[in-house]
C-alpha positions as protocol buffer text, in pm:
chain_id: "A"
residue {
  index: 1
  type: UNK
  ca { x: 4625 y: -1659 z: -3883 }
}
residue {
  index: 2
  type: UNK
  ca { x: 4377 y: -1862 z: -4082 }
}
residue {
  index: 3
  type: UNK
  ca { x: 4008 y: -1878 z: -4009 }
}
residue {
  index: 4
  type: UNK
  ca { x: 4029 y: -2242 z: -3900 }
}
residue {
  index: 5
  type: UNK
  ca { x: 4303 y: -2168 z: -3647 }
}
residue {
  index: 6
  type: UNK
  ca { x: 4110 y: -1870 z: -3513 }
}
residue {
  index: 7
  type: UNK
  ca { x: 3794 y: -2083 z: -3481 }
}
residue {
  index: 8
  type: UNK
  ca { x: 3978 y: -2357 z: -3291 }
}
residue {
  index: 9
  type: UNK
  ca { x: 4143 y: -2107 z: -3055 }
}
residue {
  index: 10
  type: UNK
  ca { x: 3813 y: -1926 z: -2999 }
}
residue {
  index: 11
  type: UNK
  ca { x: 3641 y: -2257 z: -2920 }
}
residue {
  index: 12
  type: UNK
  ca { x: 3915 y: -2355 z: -2674 }
}
residue {
  index: 13
  type: UNK
  ca { x: 3904 y: -2013 z: -2510 }
}
residue {
  index: 14
  type: UNK
  ca { x: 3527 y: -2016 z: -2473 }
}
residue {
  index: 15
  type: UNK
  ca { x: 3538 y: -2370 z: -2334 }
}
residue {
  index: 16
  type: UNK
  ca { x: 3797 y: -2266 z: -2078 }
}
residue {
  index: 17
  type: UNK
  ca { x: 3597 y: -1957 z: -1984 }
}
residue {
  index: 18
  type: UNK
  ca { x: 3282 y: -2167 z: -1948 }
}
residue {
  index: 19
  type: UNK
  ca { x: 3463 y: -2414 z: -1725 }
}
residue {
  index: 20
  type: UNK
  ca { x: 3597 y: -2137 z: -1505 }
}
residue {
  index: 21
  type: UNK
  ca { x: 3252 y: -1981 z: -1479 }
}
residue {
  index: 22
  type: UNK
  ca { x: 3096 y: -2319 z: -1396 }
}
residue {
  index: 23
  type: UNK
  ca { x: 3356 y: -2382 z: -1124 }
}
residue {
  index: 24
  type: UNK
  ca { x: 3299 y: -2036 z: -976 }
}
residue {
  index: 25
  type: UNK
  ca { x: 2923 y: -2089 z: -965 }
}
residue {
  index: 26
  type: UNK
  ca { x: 2961 y: -2432 z: -803 }
}
residue {
  index: 27
  type: UNK
  ca { x: 3198 y: -2286 z: -544 }
}
residue {
  index: 28
  type: UNK
  ca { x: 2956 y: -2001 z: -471 }
}
residue {
  index: 29
  type: UNK
  ca { x: 2662 y: -2239 z: -431 }
}
residue {
  index: 30
  type: UNK
  ca { x: 2864 y: -2455 z: -191 }
}
residue {
  index: 31
  type: UNK
  ca { x: 2982 y: -2156 z: 10 }
}
residue {
  index: 32
  type: UNK
  ca { x: 2634 y: -2006 z: 33 }
}
residue {
  index: 33
  type: UNK
  ca { x: 2476 y: -2336 z: 140 }
}
residue {
  index: 34
  type: UNK
  ca { x: 2745 y: -2384 z: 405 }
}
residue {
  index: 35
  type: UNK
  ca { x: 2686 y: -2032 z: 536 }
}
residue {
  index: 36
  type: UNK
  ca { x: 2311 y: -2092 z: 554 }
}
residue {
  index: 37
  type: UNK
  ca { x: 2360 y: -2422 z: 741 }
}
residue {
  index: 38
  type: UNK
  ca { x: 2598 y: -2255 z: 986 }
}
residue {
  index: 39
  type: UNK
  ca { x: 2352 y: -1970 z: 1043 }
}
residue {
  index: 40
  type: UNK
  ca { x: 2066 y: -2208 z: 1124 }
}
residue {
  index: 41
  type: UNK
  ca { x: 2290 y: -2413 z: 1352 }
}
residue {
  index: 42
  type: UNK
  ca { x: 2404 y: -2096 z: 1531 }
}
residue {
  index: 43
  type: UNK
  ca { x: 2042 y: -1984 z: 1568 }
}
residue {
  index: 44
  type: UNK
  ca { x: 1944 y: -2323 z: 1709 }
}
residue {
  index: 45
  type: UNK
  ca { x: 2236 y: -2326 z: 1954 }
}
residue {
  index: 46
  type: UNK
  ca { x: 2151 y: -1972 z: 2062 }
}
residue {
  index: 47
  type: UNK
  ca { x: 1796 y: -2078 z: 2155 }
}
residue {
  index: 48
  type: UNK
  ca { x: 1904 y: -2366 z: 2380 }
}
residue {
  index: 49
  type: UNK
  ca { x: 1837 y: -2310 z: 2746 }
}
residue {
  index: 50
  type: UNK
  ca { x: 1996 y: -2438 z: 3065 }
}
residue {
  index: 51
  type: UNK
  ca { x: 1711 y: -2685 z: 3122 }
}
residue {
  index: 52
  type: UNK
  ca { x: 1766 y: -2855 z: 2785 }
}
residue {
  index: 53
  type: UNK
  ca { x: 1924 y: -3156 z: 2954 }
}
residue {
  index: 54
  type: UNK
  ca { x: 1849 y: -3527 z: 2968 }
}
residue {
  index: 55
  type: UNK
  ca { x: 1697 y: -3493 z: 3316 }
}
residue {
  index: 56
  type: UNK
  ca { x: 1440 y: -3241 z: 3193 }
}
residue {
  index: 57
  type: UNK
  ca { x: 1350 y: -3427 z: 2876 }
}
residue {
  index: 58
  type: UNK
  ca { x: 974 y: -3467 z: 2828 }
}
residue {
  index: 59
  type: UNK
  ca { x: 991 y: -3847 z: 2833 }
}
residue {
  index: 60
  type: UNK
  ca { x: 1163 y: -3855 z: 3176 }
}
residue {
  index: 61
  type: UNK
  ca { x: 898 y: -3706 z: 3400 }
}
residue {
  index: 62
  type: UNK
  ca { x: 1071 y: -3821 z: 3718 }
}
residue {
  index: 63
  type: UNK
  ca { x: 1419 y: -3734 z: 3593 }
}
residue {
  index: 64
  type: UNK
  ca { x: 1551 y: -4092 z: 3617 }
}
residue {
  index: 65
  type: UNK
  ca { x: 1561 y: -4256 z: 3279 }
}
residue {
  index: 66
  type: UNK
  ca { x: 1329 y: -4351 z: 2996 }
}
residue {
  index: 67
  type: UNK
  ca { x: 1082 y: -4622 z: 3098 }
}
residue {
  index: 68
  type: UNK
  ca { x: 1216 y: -4973 z: 3073 }
}
residue {
  index: 69
  type: UNK
  ca { x: 1027 y: -5218 z: 2851 }
}
residue {
  index: 70
  type: UNK
  ca { x: 710 y: -5317 z: 3036 }
}
residue {
  index: 71
  type: UNK
  ca { x: 742 y: -5033 z: 3288 }
}
residue {
  index: 72
  type: UNK
  ca { x: 462 y: -4780 z: 3308 }
}
residue {
  index: 73
  type: UNK
  ca { x: 572 y: -4428 z: 3222 }
}
residue {
  index: 74
  type: UNK
  ca { x: 615 y: -4198 z: 3520 }
}
residue {
  index: 75
  type: UNK
  ca { x: 326 y: -3967 z: 3600 }
}
residue {
  index: 76
  type: UNK
  ca { x: 358 y: -3601 z: 3686 }
}
């Protein structure tokens, strides 16, 4: 095998290996970011309580609905 052929094959092999490595790193970054997002969502859902409902929202003091335009907000 001549030196030119060896150089071309080595270049193609290293390009292929670099592409595979790049794809593996991109996949790992995507998988890790998805796992982190799922963890934070799970932690948020775990902290929700029974009273986290529309009726107990801070802007509905009387439990009816948000104030209509022009209506004074309900007082405690």
